Coordinates of N, CA and C in Angstrom, one line a residue:
M1 N 25.3 -3.8 -3.8 CA 24.6 -3.0 -3.1 C 24.0 -1.8 -3.8
E2 N 24.8 -1.1 -4.5 CA 24.4 -0.1 -5.3 C 23.3 -0.5 -6.3
Q3 N 23.4 -1.6 -6.8 CA 22.4 -2.0 -7.7 C 21.1 -2.2 -7.1
T4 N 21.1 -2.8 -5.8 CA 19.9 -3.1 -5.1 C 19.2 -1.8 -4.8
V5 N 20.1 -0.6 -4.4 CA 19.6 0.5 -3.9 C 18.9 1.2 -5.2
S6 N 19.5 1.2 -6.4 CA 19.0 1.9 -7.5 C 17.7 1.2 -7.9
K7 N 17.6 -0.1 -7.8 CA 16.3 -1.0 -8.1 C 15.3 -0.6 -7.2
I8 N 15.6 -0.3 -5.8 CA 14.6 0.0 -5.0 C 13.8 1.6 -5.3
E9 N 14.9 2.4 -5.7 CA 14.5 3.8 -6.0 C 13.7 3.6 -7.3
E10 N 14.0 2.8 -8.3 CA 13.3 2.8 -9.5 C 12.0 2.2 -9.1
L11 N 11.8 1.2 -8.4 CA 10.4 0.7 -8.0 C 9.6 1.8 -7.2
L12 N 10.2 2.4 -6.4 CA 9.3 3.6 -5.6 C 8.9 4.7 -6.6
E13 N 9.4 4.8 -7.7 CA 9.0 5.9 -8.6 C 7.8 5.3 -9.5
K14 N 7.5 4.1 -9.4 CA 6.5 3.5 -10.2 C 5.2 3.7 -9.5
P15 N 4.0 3.5 -10.3 CA 2.6 3.6 -9.6 C 2.6 2.6 -8.4
C16 N 1.7 2.8 -7.4 CA 1.4 1.8 -6.4 C -0.1 1.4 -6.5
Y17 N -0.3 0.2 -6.3 CA -1.6 -0.4 -6.4 C -2.0 -1.1 -5.0
V18 N -3.0 -1.0 -4.5 CA -3.4 -1.8 -3.3 C -4.4 -2.8 -4.0
I19 N -4.0 -4.0 -3.6 CA -4.9 -5.3 -4.0 C -5.8 -5.7 -2.8
D20 N -7.0 -5.7 -3.2 CA -8.0 -6.1 -2.0 C -8.0 -7.6 -1.9
F21 N -7.4 -8.2 -0.9 CA -7.5 -9.3 -0.7 C -8.6 -9.9 0.3
L22 N -9.5 -9.1 0.7 CA -10.6 -9.5 1.6 C -11.5 -10.4 0.8
P23 N -12.3 -11.2 1.5 CA -13.1 -12.3 0.9 C -14.3 -11.7 0.1
E24 N -14.9 -10.6 0.4 CA -16.0 -10.0 -0.3 C -15.9 -8.5 -0.3
Q25 N -16.7 -8.1 -1.4 CA -16.8 -6.6 -1.5 C -18.0 -6.1 -0.6
V26 N -17.6 -4.9 -0.2 CA -18.5 -4.2 0.8 C -19.5 -3.7 -0.1
K27 N -20.9 -4.0 0.3 CA -22.0 -3.6 -0.4 C -22.3 -2.1 -0.1
P28 N -22.8 -1.4 -1.1 CA -23.2 0.1 -0.8 C -24.1 0.2 0.4
S29 N -24.9 -0.7 0.6 CA -25.9 -0.6 1.8 C -25.5 -1.0 3.0
S30 N -24.1 -1.4 3.1 CA -23.6 -1.8 4.4 C -23.7 -0.8 5.5
R31 N -23.9 -1.2 6.6 CA -24.0 -0.3 7.8 C -22.8 -0.1 8.5
G32 N -21.6 -0.6 8.0 CA -20.2 -0.5 8.7 C -19.7 0.9 8.3
Q33 N -18.5 0.9 8.8 CA -17.8 2.3 8.5 C -16.8 2.4 7.3
F34 N -17.0 1.3 6.6 CA -15.9 1.1 5.5 C -16.0 2.4 4.6
F35 N -17.2 3.1 4.1 CA -17.1 4.2 3.2 C -16.8 5.4 3.9
D36 N -17.1 5.6 5.1 CA -16.5 6.7 6.0 C -15.0 6.7 6.0
V37 N -14.4 5.7 6.3 CA -13.0 5.5 6.5 C -12.3 5.7 5.1
K38 N -12.8 5.1 4.1 CA -12.3 5.2 2.7 C -12.4 6.6 2.2
C39 N -13.3 7.3 2.4 CA -13.5 8.7 2.0 C -12.5 9.6 2.8
Y40 N -12.5 9.3 4.1 CA -11.5 10.1 5.0 C -10.0 9.9 4.3
L41 N -9.7 8.7 4.1 CA -8.3 8.5 3.7 C -8.0 9.0 2.5
L42 N -8.9 8.8 1.4 CA -8.7 9.4 0.1 C -8.8 10.8 -0.1
N43 N -9.4 11.5 0.9 CA -9.5 13.0 0.8 C -8.7 13.6 1.8
S44 N -7.7 13.0 2.3 CA -6.9 13.7 3.3 C -5.5 13.5 3.0
D45 N -4.5 14.0 3.6 CA -3.0 13.8 3.5 C -2.6 12.3 4.1
K46 N -3.5 11.8 4.7 CA -3.3 10.6 5.5 C -2.9 9.4 4.4
H47 N -3.5 9.6 3.2 CA -3.3 8.4 2.2 C -1.8 8.3 1.9
F48 N -1.0 9.5 1.9 CA 0.4 9.4 1.7 C 1.1 8.7 2.8
L49 N 0.6 8.9 4.0 CA 1.4 8.2 5.1 C 1.1 6.8 5.1
L50 N -0.2 6.4 4.7 CA -0.5 5.0 4.5 C 0.3 4.3 3.5
K51 N 0.5 5.0 2.4 CA 1.3 4.4 1.2 C 2.8 4.4 1.7
D52 N 3.3 5.3 2.4 CA 4.6 5.1 2.9 C 4.8 4.0 3.8
K53 N 3.8 3.7 4.6 CA 3.9 2.7 5.5 C 4.0 1.2 4.8
F54 N 3.1 1.1 3.7 CA 3.2 -0.1 2.9 C 4.6 -0.3 2.2
V55 N 4.9 0.8 1.8 CA 6.3 0.9 1.1 C 7.4 0.2 2.1
N56 N 7.3 0.9 3.2 CA 8.3 0.4 4.3 C 8.2 -1.0 4.7
I57 N 7.0 -1.5 4.7 CA 6.7 -2.9 5.0 C 7.4 -3.9 3.9
I58 N 7.1 -3.3 2.7 CA 7.5 -4.2 1.4 C 9.1 -4.2 1.5
I59 N 9.6 -3.1 1.7 CA 11.1 -3.0 1.7 C 11.8 -3.8 2.8
K60 N 11.1 -3.7 3.9 CA 11.5 -4.5 5.2 C 11.5 -6.1 4.6
L61 N 10.4 -6.5 4.2 CA 10.1 -7.9 3.8 C 11.1 -8.3 2.7
M62 N 11.6 -7.3 1.7 CA 12.5 -7.7 0.8 C 14.0 -8.0 1.5
C63 N 14.0 -7.5 2.6 CA 15.4 -7.7 3.4 C 15.6 -9.2 3.7
Y64 N 14.4 -9.8 4.0 CA 14.3 -11.2 4.5 C 14.0 -12.2 3.5
Y65 N 13.3 -11.9 2.3 CA 12.8 -12.8 1.3 C 13.1 -12.2 0.0
H66 N 13.4 -13.0 -1.0 CA 13.5 -12.7 -2.4 C 12.0 -12.6 -3.0
V67 N 11.9 -11.4 -3.3 CA 10.4 -11.3 -3.9 C 10.4 -10.6 -5.3
S68 N 9.5 -10.6 -6.0 CA 9.2 -9.8 -7.1 C 7.9 -9.1 -7.1
I69 N 7.8 -7.9 -7.1 CA 6.5 -7.1 -7.0 C 6.3 -6.4 -8.3

């Protein structure tokens, strides 16, 4: 158990990357809200909350499945 906890703590110290899995890139001329939302998240403290939510989901999934990230 201690080995697992230390591994999780070690992983949490490493850089975090978000992989874009959507089918196409948003064009700069797009009329949607993508760039407004992106700007908001990147320029506010909300991006730390979002990162924490992703980390929590990944840790929870690791409880059920053997994964390598």
